[in-house]
Short mmCIF file of C-alpha atoms and ligand atoms in Angstrom, two decimals:
data_model
loop_
_atom_site.label_atom_id
_atom_site.label_comp_id
_atom_site.label_asym_id
_atom_site.label_seq_id
_atom_site.Cartn_x
_atom_site.Cartn_y
_atom_site.Cartn_z
CA UNK F 1 -20.02 -4.17 9.70
CA UNK F 2 -19.99 -0.69 11.43
CA UNK F 3 -22.68 1.61 10.55
CA UNK F 4 -22.11 4.01 7.76
CA UNK F 5 -21.14 7.36 8.93
CA UNK F 6 -22.42 10.35 6.67
CA UNK F 7 -21.38 13.62 8.14
CA UNK F 8 -21.88 17.17 6.76
CA UNK F 9 -20.77 20.64 7.39
CA UNK F 10 -23.04 23.57 6.51
CA UNK F 11 -22.50 24.74 2.85
CA UNK F 12 -20.68 28.04 3.01
CA UNK F 13 -21.95 31.27 1.54
CA UNK F 14 -19.58 32.48 -1.38
CA UNK F 15 -19.95 36.03 -0.77
CA UNK F 16 -17.07 36.07 1.55
CA UNK F 17 -13.57 34.49 1.84
CA UNK F 18 -13.23 31.43 4.32
CA UNK F 19 -12.47 32.44 7.80
CA UNK F 20 -11.80 30.65 11.23
CA UNK F 21 -15.56 29.98 11.79
CA UNK F 22 -15.75 27.86 8.52
CA UNK F 23 -12.43 26.14 9.29
CA UNK F 24 -13.67 25.11 12.73
CA UNK F 25 -16.76 23.24 11.52
CA UNK F 26 -14.94 21.57 8.80
CA UNK F 27 -12.07 20.55 10.88
CA UNK F 28 -14.17 19.05 13.49
CA UNK F 29 -16.10 17.12 10.87
CA UNK F 30 -12.74 16.05 9.48
CA UNK F 31 -11.62 14.70 12.75
CA UNK F 32 -14.76 12.83 13.05
CA UNK F 33 -14.50 11.48 9.55
CA UNK F 34 -11.06 10.27 10.07
CA UNK F 35 -11.62 8.76 13.33
CA UNK F 36 -14.59 6.80 11.99
CA UNK F 37 -12.71 5.81 8.89
CA UNK F 38 -10.13 4.25 11.34
CA UNK F 39 -12.94 2.48 13.18
CA UNK F 40 -13.75 0.70 9.78
CA UNK F 41 -16.95 2.50 9.04
CA UNK F 42 -17.89 3.33 5.52
CA UNK F 43 -17.66 7.20 5.64
CA UNK F 44 -19.14 9.98 3.40
CA UNK F 45 -17.98 13.25 4.45
CA UNK F 46 -19.58 16.34 2.50
CA UNK F 47 -19.07 19.93 2.41
CA UNK F 48 -19.64 22.58 -0.19
CA UNK F 49 -20.91 26.16 -1.07
CA UNK F 50 -24.34 27.84 -0.92
CA UNK F 51 -24.24 30.06 -4.15
CA UNK F 52 -27.73 31.31 -4.59
CA UNK F 53 -29.86 34.02 -2.81
CA UNK F 54 -30.13 37.72 -2.58
CA UNK F 55 -26.88 38.23 -0.49
CA UNK F 56 -24.82 36.70 -3.11
CA UNK F 57 -26.63 38.47 -5.83
CA UNK F 58 -26.14 41.74 -4.06
CA UNK F 59 -22.47 41.05 -3.44
CA UNK F 60 -21.88 40.21 -7.14
CA UNK F 61 -23.57 43.35 -8.11
CA UNK F 62 -21.35 45.33 -5.93
CA UNK F 63 -18.25 43.91 -7.33
CA UNK F 64 -19.59 44.34 -11.04
CA UNK F 65 -19.63 40.72 -11.80
CA UNK F 66 -22.26 37.98 -12.49
CA UNK F 67 -23.14 35.79 -9.43
CA UNK F 68 -21.97 32.82 -10.94
CA UNK F 69 -18.53 34.62 -11.60
CA UNK F 70 -18.29 35.44 -7.91
CA UNK F 71 -19.21 31.98 -6.93
CA UNK F 72 -16.50 30.54 -9.30
CA UNK F 73 -13.82 32.84 -7.94
CA UNK F 74 -14.66 32.35 -4.16
CA UNK F 75 -15.23 28.59 -4.47
CA UNK F 76 -11.64 28.18 -5.20
CA UNK F 77 -10.58 29.70 -1.99
CA UNK F 78 -12.59 27.21 -0.15
CA UNK F 79 -11.24 24.44 -2.16
CA UNK F 80 -7.83 25.53 -1.53
CA UNK F 81 -8.26 26.21 2.15
CA UNK F 82 -9.55 22.52 2.58
CA UNK F 83 -6.63 21.12 0.82
CA UNK F 84 -4.22 23.18 3.05
CA UNK F 85 -6.02 22.11 6.13
CA UNK F 86 -5.77 18.50 5.11
CA UNK F 87 -9.55 17.95 5.02
CA UNK F 88 -10.35 14.56 3.71
CA UNK F 89 -13.75 15.39 2.06
CA UNK F 90 -15.45 12.59 -0.12
CA UNK F 91 -17.50 15.28 -1.98
CA UNK F 92 -17.78 18.99 -2.51
CA UNK F 93 -21.31 20.22 -3.45
CA UNK F 94 -22.21 23.54 -5.27
CA UNK F 95 -25.95 24.71 -5.10
CA UNK F 96 -25.41 25.91 -8.73
CA UNK F 97 -24.60 22.37 -10.03
CA UNK F 98 -27.38 20.54 -12.07
CA UNK F 99 -27.19 17.50 -9.91
CA UNK F 100 -28.26 19.75 -6.75
CA UNK F 101 -30.79 21.59 -8.66
CA UNK F 102 -32.39 18.39 -9.57
CA UNK F 103 -32.54 17.07 -5.91
CA UNK F 104 -33.60 20.46 -4.70
CA UNK F 105 -36.48 20.47 -7.23
CA UNK F 106 -37.44 16.90 -6.54
CA UNK F 107 -37.76 17.59 -2.80
CA UNK F 108 -39.87 20.80 -3.49
CA UNK F 109 -42.07 18.80 -5.75
CA UNK F 110 -42.71 16.24 -3.11
CA UNK F 111 -43.73 18.70 -0.70
CA UNK F 112 -46.04 20.33 -3.33
CA UNK F 113 -47.48 17.00 -3.99
CA UNK F 114 -48.31 16.59 -0.41
CA UNK F 115 -50.24 19.92 -0.27
CA UNK F 116 -47.86 21.53 2.20
CA UNK F 117 -47.19 24.48 0.02
CA UNK F 118 -49.48 27.29 -0.89
CA UNK F 119 -49.55 30.69 -2.55
CA UNK F 120 -49.90 33.80 -0.54
CA UNK F 121 -48.31 37.23 0.05
CA UNK F 122 -45.55 38.04 2.56
CA UNK F 123 -45.37 41.17 4.12
CA UNK F 124 -42.71 41.84 6.73
CA UNK F 125 -38.93 42.39 7.35
CA UNK F 126 -36.06 40.15 5.88
CA UNK F 127 -32.56 39.94 6.91
CA UNK F 128 -30.47 39.69 3.74
CA UNK F 129 -27.25 38.92 5.52
CA UNK F 130 -28.56 35.86 7.27
CA UNK F 131 -31.17 35.18 4.49
CA UNK F 132 -33.82 34.91 7.30
CA UNK F 133 -37.40 36.23 7.56
CA UNK F 134 -37.63 38.12 11.00
CA UNK F 135 -40.13 36.88 13.50
CA UNK F 136 -42.56 39.37 15.25
CA UNK F 137 -40.49 39.03 18.43
CA UNK F 138 -37.32 39.94 16.51
CA UNK F 139 -38.85 42.84 14.91
CA UNK F 140 -39.97 44.14 18.29
CA UNK F 141 -36.68 43.58 19.96
CA UNK F 142 -34.88 45.66 17.38
CA UNK F 143 -37.33 48.39 17.49
CA UNK F 144 -36.44 51.46 15.55
CA UNK F 145 -32.88 49.96 14.80
CA UNK F 146 -34.56 47.97 12.18
CA UNK F 147 -34.79 50.78 9.70
CA UNK F 148 -31.35 52.10 10.22
CA UNK F 149 -29.70 48.72 9.30
CA UNK F 150 -29.08 48.06 5.62
CA UNK F 151 -29.03 44.27 5.94
CA UNK F 152 -33.02 44.52 6.79
CA UNK F 153 -35.32 45.01 4.10
CA UNK F 154 -39.01 45.43 3.99
CA UNK F 155 -40.63 43.04 1.72
CA UNK F 156 -44.09 42.84 0.39
CA UNK F 157 -44.20 40.28 -2.24
CA UNK F 158 -46.07 37.30 -3.68
CA UNK F 159 -44.77 34.05 -2.08
CA UNK F 160 -45.34 30.49 -1.61
CA UNK F 161 -45.89 29.43 2.08
CA UNK F 162 -44.83 25.90 3.51
CA UNK F 163 -47.32 24.57 6.08
CA UNK F 164 -44.80 24.22 9.04
CA UNK F 165 -47.65 24.17 11.59
CA UNK F 166 -48.89 20.95 10.22
CA UNK F 167 -45.71 19.32 11.42
CA UNK F 168 -45.16 21.12 14.60
CA UNK F 169 -46.52 18.55 16.97
CA UNK F 170 -44.85 15.53 15.01
CA UNK F 171 -41.48 17.31 15.31
CA UNK F 172 -41.79 17.86 19.11
CA UNK F 173 -42.54 14.20 19.47
CA UNK F 174 -39.59 13.26 17.41
CA UNK F 175 -37.42 15.41 19.53
CA UNK F 176 -38.70 14.03 22.76
CA UNK F 177 -38.54 10.52 21.73
CA UNK F 178 -34.85 10.81 20.16
CA UNK F 179 -32.95 12.50 23.03
CA UNK F 180 -29.77 12.73 20.88
CA UNK F 181 -31.36 14.48 17.95
CA UNK F 182 -30.28 17.89 18.88
CA UNK F 183 -27.21 18.53 20.87
CA UNK F 184 -25.82 19.85 23.11
CA UNK F 185 -28.64 20.07 25.65
CA UNK F 186 -28.83 23.58 25.99
CA UNK F 187 -29.27 24.03 22.33
CA UNK F 188 -32.05 21.39 22.35
CA UNK F 189 -33.83 23.45 24.84
CA UNK F 190 -33.71 26.61 22.76
CA UNK F 191 -35.22 24.66 19.91
CA UNK F 192 -37.88 23.10 22.18
CA UNK F 193 -38.96 26.56 23.51
CA UNK F 194 -39.10 27.99 20.07
CA UNK F 195 -41.32 24.91 19.08
CA UNK F 196 -43.55 25.26 21.93
CA UNK F 197 -44.70 28.71 20.52
CA UNK F 198 -46.93 29.16 17.64
CA UNK F 199 -45.17 28.15 14.39
CA UNK F 200 -45.87 30.64 11.67
CA UNK F 201 -45.94 29.16 8.01
CA UNK F 202 -42.64 29.80 6.24
CA UNK F 203 -42.29 31.78 3.15
CA UNK F 204 -40.25 29.46 0.80
CA UNK F 205 -39.93 31.44 -2.40
CA UNK F 206 -38.96 34.83 -3.45
CA UNK F 207 -40.18 36.78 -6.60
CA UNK F 208 -38.29 40.08 -6.49
CA UNK F 209 -35.02 38.81 -7.59
CA UNK F 210 -33.98 35.99 -9.77
CA UNK F 211 -30.76 34.21 -8.68
CA UNK F 212 -32.01 31.01 -7.45
CA UNK F 213 -33.53 27.93 -8.62
CA UNK F 214 -36.83 28.76 -10.43
CA UNK F 215 -39.93 26.88 -8.93
CA UNK F 216 -41.21 23.94 -10.91
CA UNK F 217 -44.86 25.05 -10.49
CA UNK F 218 -44.27 28.85 -10.96
CA UNK F 219 -40.74 29.97 -12.64
CA UNK F 220 -41.52 33.61 -11.69
CA UNK F 221 -40.38 32.56 -8.36
CA UNK F 222 -37.01 31.38 -6.98
CA UNK F 223 -36.90 28.82 -4.20
CA UNK F 224 -36.05 30.37 -0.83
CA UNK F 225 -32.40 30.07 -0.36
CA UNK F 226 -32.57 27.92 2.78
CA UNK F 227 -34.84 25.24 1.21
CA UNK F 228 -32.44 25.26 -1.78
CA UNK F 229 -29.27 25.02 0.73
CA UNK F 230 -30.71 22.52 2.96
CA UNK F 231 -31.47 19.95 0.32
CA UNK F 232 -27.89 19.67 -0.54
CA UNK F 233 -27.48 17.00 1.96
CA UNK F 234 -29.85 14.81 -0.20
CA UNK F 235 -28.89 16.16 -3.58
CA UNK F 236 -25.12 15.15 -2.89
CA UNK F 237 -26.19 11.46 -2.38
CA UNK F 238 -28.01 11.55 -5.86
CA UNK F 239 -31.43 11.94 -4.62
CA UNK F 240 -34.02 11.64 -5.87
CA UNK F 241 -32.29 8.48 -7.68
CA UNK F 242 -32.05 5.64 -5.50
CA UNK F 243 -28.43 5.43 -5.87
CA UNK F 244 -25.95 3.34 -3.77
CA UNK F 245 -24.69 6.42 -2.22
CA UNK F 246 -28.37 7.30 -1.18
CA UNK F 247 -29.05 3.83 0.14
CA UNK F 248 -25.92 3.39 1.92
CA UNK F 249 -25.72 6.96 3.58
CA UNK F 250 -29.19 8.41 4.19
CA UNK F 251 -30.03 9.36 6.80
CA UNK F 252 -27.11 11.25 7.77
CA UNK F 253 -25.56 10.45 11.12
CA UNK F 254 -24.58 13.93 11.93
CA UNK F 255 -25.04 17.49 10.71
CA UNK F 256 -22.48 19.72 12.32
CA UNK F 257 -23.55 23.42 12.43
CA UNK F 258 -22.98 26.64 14.22
CA UNK F 259 -25.37 27.63 16.74
CA UNK F 260 -26.70 30.58 14.50
CA UNK F 261 -28.07 28.21 11.93
CA UNK F 262 -29.48 25.54 14.17
CA UNK F 263 -33.05 26.60 13.74
CA UNK F 264 -32.75 25.95 10.05
CA UNK F 265 -31.38 22.35 10.64
CA UNK F 266 -33.35 21.28 13.75
CA UNK F 267 -36.83 22.89 12.67
CA UNK F 268 -37.36 23.55 9.10
CA UNK F 269 -35.38 20.83 7.73
CA UNK F 270 -36.64 17.96 9.64
CA UNK F 271 -40.21 19.37 8.73
CA UNK F 272 -39.30 19.49 4.97
CA UNK F 273 -38.08 15.80 5.27
CA UNK F 274 -41.19 14.76 7.27
CA UNK F 275 -43.33 16.31 4.42
CA UNK F 276 -41.26 14.52 1.86
CA UNK F 277 -41.68 11.25 3.94
CA UNK F 278 -38.00 10.58 4.33
CA UNK F 279 -36.15 9.51 7.26
CA UNK F 280 -34.56 12.44 9.61
CA UNK F 281 -30.84 12.68 10.18
CA UNK F 282 -29.77 11.18 13.44
CA UNK F 283 -28.38 14.24 15.12
CA UNK F 284 -27.77 17.94 14.73
CA UNK F 285 -24.93 19.28 16.71
CA UNK F 286 -24.63 22.89 17.05
CA UNK F 287 -21.16 24.35 18.13
CA UNK F 288 -20.46 27.76 19.58
CA UNK F 289 -18.72 30.86 18.22
CA UNK F 290 -15.08 32.11 18.22
CA UNK F 291 -14.63 35.80 19.47
CA UNK F 292 -11.29 37.19 18.29
CA UNK F 293 -8.95 38.61 20.86
CA UNK F 294 -12.15 39.14 22.97
CA UNK F 295 -14.14 40.77 20.31
CA UNK F 296 -16.95 39.73 18.19
CA UNK F 297 -15.43 38.85 14.59
CA UNK F 298 -16.77 41.31 12.07
CA UNK F 299 -16.15 42.75 8.71
CA UNK F 300 -16.30 46.29 10.14
CA UNK F 301 -13.77 45.53 12.91
CA UNK F 302 -11.42 43.79 10.31
CA UNK F 303 -10.52 41.21 12.79
CA UNK F 304 -11.17 38.01 10.70
CA UNK F 305 -8.79 35.27 11.24
CA UNK F 306 -7.44 34.05 8.02
CA UNK F 307 -6.70 30.46 8.36
CA UNK F 308 -4.23 30.55 5.48
CA UNK F 309 -2.23 33.00 7.41
CA UNK F 310 -1.82 30.54 10.45
CA UNK F 311 -1.39 27.57 8.31
CA UNK F 312 1.34 29.02 6.27
CA UNK F 313 3.24 30.14 9.30
CA UNK F 314 2.55 27.30 11.75
CA UNK F 315 1.45 24.42 9.59
CA UNK F 316 -1.96 22.80 9.37
CA UNK F 317 -1.72 20.46 12.17
CA UNK F 318 -0.98 23.01 14.92
CA UNK F 319 -3.97 25.08 13.64
CA UNK F 320 -6.24 22.07 13.65
CA UNK F 321 -5.16 21.14 17.02
CA UNK F 322 -5.75 24.30 18.58
CA UNK F 323 -9.21 24.88 17.17
CA UNK F 324 -10.44 21.78 18.82
CA UNK F 325 -8.43 21.87 21.99
CA UNK F 326 -8.92 25.27 23.04
CA UNK F 327 -12.56 25.03 24.40
CA UNK F 328 -15.03 22.55 24.50
CA UNK F 329 -17.21 21.96 21.45
CA UNK F 330 -20.82 23.33 21.87
CA UNK F 331 -19.26 26.35 23.95
CA UNK F 332 -18.13 29.80 22.82
CA UNK F 333 -14.52 30.68 23.04
CA UNK F 334 -11.88 32.99 22.28
CA UNK F 335 -9.10 33.03 19.81
CA UNK F 336 -5.89 34.90 20.77
CA UNK F 337 -2.60 34.60 19.14
CA UNK F 338 -0.80 34.46 22.57
CA UNK F 339 -2.87 31.51 23.59
CA UNK F 340 -2.37 29.90 20.26
CA UNK F 341 1.42 30.13 20.37
CA UNK F 342 1.41 29.16 24.00
CA UNK F 343 -0.56 25.90 23.45
CA UNK F 344 1.33 24.92 20.52
CA UNK F 345 4.57 25.46 22.57
CA UNK F 346 3.82 23.69 25.54
CA UNK F 347 1.69 20.93 24.30
CA UNK F 348 3.03 20.20 20.63
CA UNK F 349 6.71 21.30 21.06
CA UNK F 350 7.27 20.33 24.86
CA UNK F 351 4.91 17.65 25.83
CA UNK F 352 4.82 15.78 22.51
CA UNK F 353 7.79 16.94 20.50
CA UNK F 354 10.29 16.95 23.24
CA UNK F 355 8.98 13.44 24.43
CA UNK F 356 9.70 12.01 21.13
CA UNK F 357 13.06 13.60 20.48
CA UNK F 358 14.30 13.14 24.25
CA UNK F 359 13.32 9.45 24.06
CA UNK F 360 14.81 8.64 20.65
CA UNK F 361 17.88 10.38 21.25
CA UNK F 362 18.29 8.40 24.42
CA UNK F 363 17.66 5.25 22.23
CA UNK F 364 20.18 6.24 19.90
CA UNK F 365 22.75 6.98 22.34
CA UNK F 366 22.24 3.96 24.66
CA UNK F 367 21.10 1.34 22.08
CA UNK F 368 22.24 2.69 18.82
CA UNK F 369 18.81 3.32 17.54
CA UNK F 370 17.70 -0.49 17.98
CA UNK F 371 14.42 -1.36 19.73
CA UNK F 372 15.38 -3.56 23.07
CA UNK F 373 14.04 -6.97 23.47
CA UNK F 374 11.33 -6.97 26.22
CA UNK F 375 12.43 -8.58 29.35
CA UNK F 376 8.91 -9.85 30.87
CA UNK F 377 10.26 -10.27 34.26
CA UNK F 378 10.20 -6.46 34.51
CA UNK F 379 6.84 -5.22 34.35
CA UNK F 380 5.85 -1.91 32.13
CA UNK F 381 5.76 1.23 34.39
CA UNK F 382 2.99 2.89 32.44
CA UNK F 383 0.59 0.38 30.74
CA UNK F 384 -2.07 0.24 33.38
CA UNK F 385 -2.66 4.02 33.62
CA UNK F 386 -2.24 4.27 29.84
CA UNK F 387 -4.79 1.98 29.18
CA UNK F 388 -7.47 3.75 31.26
CA UNK F 389 -6.72 6.98 29.57
CA UNK F 390 -6.99 5.25 26.21
CA UNK F 391 -10.24 4.01 26.99
CA UNK F 392 -11.53 7.46 28.02
CA UNK F 393 -10.15 8.87 24.70
CA UNK F 394 -12.05 6.42 22.82
CA UNK F 395 -15.35 7.41 24.66
CA UNK F 396 -14.76 11.10 24.37
CA UNK F 397 -13.66 11.69 20.71
CA UNK F 398 -16.71 10.05 18.82
CA UNK F 399 -18.93 12.00 21.39
CA UNK F 400 -17.46 15.24 20.26
CA UNK F 401 -15.62 16.08 23.35
CA UNK F 402 -12.51 16.83 21.39
CA UNK F 403 -10.75 19.01 24.13
CA UNK F 404 -11.48 16.25 26.59
CA UNK F 405 -10.22 13.58 24.48
CA UNK F 406 -7.00 15.07 23.82
CA UNK F 407 -6.74 16.22 27.13
CA UNK F 408 -6.95 12.68 28.30
CA UNK F 409 -4.30 11.43 25.80
CA UNK F 410 -1.90 14.37 26.88
CA UNK F 411 -2.20 12.89 30.34
CA UNK F 412 -0.28 9.93 29.12
CA UNK F 413 2.47 12.14 27.66
CA UNK F 414 2.97 13.87 30.91
CA UNK F 415 3.15 10.68 32.69
CA UNK F 416 5.83 9.55 30.27
CA UNK F 417 7.70 12.79 30.72
CA UNK F 418 7.51 12.25 34.43
CA UNK F 419 8.86 8.72 34.09
CA UNK F 420 11.87 10.07 32.48
CA UNK F 421 12.76 12.62 35.29
CA UNK F 422 12.19 9.88 37.78
CA UNK F 423 13.92 6.98 36.35
CA UNK F 424 16.73 9.21 35.00
CA UNK F 425 17.79 6.85 32.10
CA UNK F 426 21.17 8.73 31.88
CA UNK F 427 22.00 7.57 35.38
CA UNK F 428 20.69 3.88 34.60
CA UNK F 429 22.81 3.89 31.39
CA UNK F 430 26.05 4.29 33.77
CA UNK F 431 25.31 1.07 35.37
CA UNK F 432 25.40 -2.17 33.63
CA UNK F 433 23.40 -3.84 36.30
CA UNK F 434 20.51 -1.71 35.53
CA UNK F 435 20.65 -2.34 31.82
CA UNK F 436 17.34 -4.29 31.70
CA UNK F 437 15.62 -1.43 33.74
CA UNK F 438 16.90 0.92 31.13
CA UNK F 439 15.45 -1.24 28.35
CA UNK F 440 12.13 -1.16 30.09
CA UNK F 441 12.09 2.70 30.28
CA UNK F 442 12.84 3.05 26.69
CA UNK F 443 10.33 0.40 25.49
CA UNK F 444 7.61 2.18 27.51
CA UNK F 445 8.63 5.56 25.83
CA UNK F 446 8.63 3.96 22.49
CA UNK F 447 5.36 2.48 23.11
CA UNK F 448 3.74 5.78 24.27
CA UNK F 449 5.20 7.55 21.28
CA UNK F 450 3.64 4.69 19.02
CA UNK F 451 0.38 5.32 20.78
CA UNK F 452 0.59 9.00 19.87
CA UNK F 453 0.85 8.30 16.36
CA UNK F 454 -2.50 6.55 16.56
CA UNK F 455 -4.36 8.81 18.78
CA UNK F 456 -3.42 11.93 17.08
CA UNK F 457 -3.87 10.61 13.43
CA UNK F 458 -7.55 12.08 13.39
CA UNK F 459 -6.62 15.55 14.34
CA UNK F 460 -2.87 15.80 13.20
CA UNK F 461 -2.42 13.58 10.28
CA UNK F 462 0.89 14.83 9.25
CA UNK F 463 2.57 14.54 12.77
CA UNK F 464 1.02 11.11 12.92
CA UNK F 465 2.75 10.16 9.76
CA UNK F 466 5.92 11.53 10.79
CA UNK F 467 6.00 9.72 14.20
CA UNK F 468 5.45 6.46 12.36
CA UNK F 469 8.13 7.02 10.00
CA UNK F 470 10.48 7.57 12.80
CA UNK F 471 9.36 4.01 14.16
CA UNK F 472 9.60 2.42 11.09
CA UNK F 473 5.81 1.92 10.86
CA UNK F 474 3.60 2.32 7.88
CA UNK F 475 1.15 5.13 7.45
CA UNK F 476 -2.29 4.23 9.25
CA UNK F 477 -4.57 3.13 6.67
CA UNK F 478 -8.26 3.38 7.01
CA UNK F 479 -10.02 0.17 5.77
CA UNK F 480 -13.67 -0.54 5.70
CA UNK F 481 -14.60 -3.28 8.27
CA UNK F 482 -11.10 -3.10 9.99
CA UNK F 483 -11.10 -1.11 13.28
CA UNK F 484 -7.53 0.20 13.21
CA UNK F 485 -8.20 2.60 16.31
CA UNK F 486 -9.30 -0.19 18.48
CA UNK F 487 -6.85 -2.58 17.26
CA UNK F 488 -3.74 -0.11 17.32
CA UNK F 489 -4.45 1.78 20.37
CA UNK F 490 -3.90 -0.93 22.72
CA UNK F 491 -0.43 -1.62 24.74
CA UNK F 492 2.06 -3.33 22.41
CA UNK F 493 -0.24 -3.73 19.41
CA UNK F 494 2.35 -3.26 16.81
CA UNK F 495 6.09 -4.13 16.39
CA UNK F 496 8.08 -1.06 16.57
CA UNK F 497 10.82 -1.55 13.99
CA UNK F 498 13.33 1.21 14.85
CA UNK F 499 13.61 4.43 16.74
CA UNK F 500 15.22 7.22 14.51
CA UNK F 501 15.21 10.66 16.17
CA UNK F 502 15.53 12.47 12.67
CA UNK F 503 13.95 16.08 12.29
CA UNK F 504 12.15 17.65 15.44
CA UNK F 505 8.56 16.90 15.12
CA UNK F 506 7.25 20.40 16.23
CA UNK F 507 9.58 23.41 16.67
CA UNK F 508 8.96 25.87 19.42
CA UNK F 509 7.56 29.05 18.22
CA UNK F 510 9.86 32.03 19.26
CA UNK F 511 7.97 35.11 20.11
CA UNK F 512 10.80 37.72 20.13
N1 LIG C 1 -24.90 29.05 3.92
C1 LIG C 1 -25.52 28.81 5.27
C2 LIG C 1 -25.51 27.57 5.66
C3 LIG C 1 -26.32 26.44 4.95
S1 LIG C 1 -26.18 24.99 5.28
C4 LIG C 1 -27.51 24.15 4.46
C5 LIG C 1 -24.33 29.56 6.15
N2 LIG C 1 -23.14 29.87 5.65
S2 LIG C 1 -21.89 30.59 6.28
O1 LIG C 1 -20.97 30.87 5.29
O2 LIG C 1 -22.41 32.00 6.74
O3 LIG C 1 -21.32 29.81 7.33
C6 LIG C 1 -21.75 29.83 8.30
C7 LIG C 1 -20.89 28.89 9.30
O4 LIG C 1 -19.87 29.28 9.89
C8 LIG C 1 -22.12 28.53 10.39
O5 LIG C 1 -22.02 27.14 10.98
C9 LIG C 1 -21.52 29.58 11.34
O6 LIG C 1 -21.92 29.09 12.80
C10 LIG C 1 -20.21 29.53 11.29
N3 LIG C 1 -19.44 30.72 11.83
C11 LIG C 1 -19.61 31.90 11.41
N4 LIG C 1 -18.81 32.70 12.21
C12 LIG C 1 -18.38 32.06 13.32
C13 LIG C 1 -17.48 32.22 14.26
N5 LIG C 1 -17.19 33.35 14.70
N6 LIG C 1 -17.10 31.24 15.11
C14 LIG C 1 -17.57 29.72 14.77
N7 LIG C 1 -18.41 29.63 13.63
C15 LIG C 1 -18.74 30.60 12.97
O7 LIG C 1 -24.87 30.13 7.30
#
């Protein structure tokens, strides 16, 4: 049996509507969840919303509504975006749910019982928009700007502190002995250098506002929103109960996060878990950030990319593909409408769409849509190089090299397109002596098209289904214990029933 695969996205703040950054992490997680399901693994894919804290309280106040009303309103935007983007989540957690509060409180209690939480007073700066206490270095770097920025507030309040320092050495050792724990490498090095400095104890409660989970030992404080939020990864599994979900899926295989929230996941979270004597997640992977048309995305610039707009106009598959194909996961990259359209036109409409329509229309024209009998005396033209690319694809995708994995598969498509140009099936069709050679070419093309339906299934589930319909094959089903990817991603693994051109797979986007 394959190892269980528990994958999470960050839970998103509800003070704002979802944008491309949220879509990015969630699509990446979805591709991995779908891939691992096709590998036969039991998968649990979690996302959700982070609904407590000062930032949400303030945003609600500004709108003249209660925080829960704001959350109830915005959460539907996230839910409908995930639906529109074909995100195959297994659960959606909200930090205002009772099941979550129960888990968060249980974790907090464990840390209290361990003696890792003590009462004190916090004096310093707080970044409300990031819900983060500023370090001395950050304060120094900001200088006098700090007082001009409304996101920063000066705090002086009673608080409970978490003894981070106690676990500093243990965490460093864990990172060194588990090289895959933080990825990519550059991010791991950042965390290591942070951990090599003196680690100040962390304030984990707030007493100057009330929108949060009241502490079990002192209800005049609410839990620090990051302690609350991080515990969602456990509460969603039913923690502290020993549920089947908990037993099957903890520790998580992978927390996907953006680079800005790595420290919370790779320093604070493992330390809370160590304190509670729980196993640590296997990996925290931090991806990079999108700029928009070369600029930082920001409210004041009004340059947020609204995923709904793109999905409505160009469909969900194209948007998903672009997000993971444009630059490598882990790096920063840029979103421009021009490159979006260019990529979709050249890779989806031309390379894939045209290959499918050219090939199937030739099959209809020369063989009435019937799949020819293979003549074993004529060897396949593409098989051996295709096999190499397929192996690479299967190494690259589960290791989060999405752009390279699809790049590798696209080499197969371009080889198939080149084969058409070289073999000129229209010329072969004129000569009855070359009928078997034409059959071979058509069969090779059909097989590449079938393989496409398997390789793109995790990223473009709708196009995958449409291709399979054209070939008379059932939709790819994920079944625990059955490795569909491995089985069906090998040459001639399925019997193609037919080849029906039908509607175009992906229409070229005109840019008048
Ligand atoms: N609520 C916290 C996470 C708690 S997890 C226990 C939070 N929420 S958020 O709504 O701000 O979502 C942030 C996610 O979106 C982060 O992973 C962040 O990196 C990502 N992005 C925000 N802007 C982004 C880009 N411009 N590009 C890519 N990802 C970006 O943080």
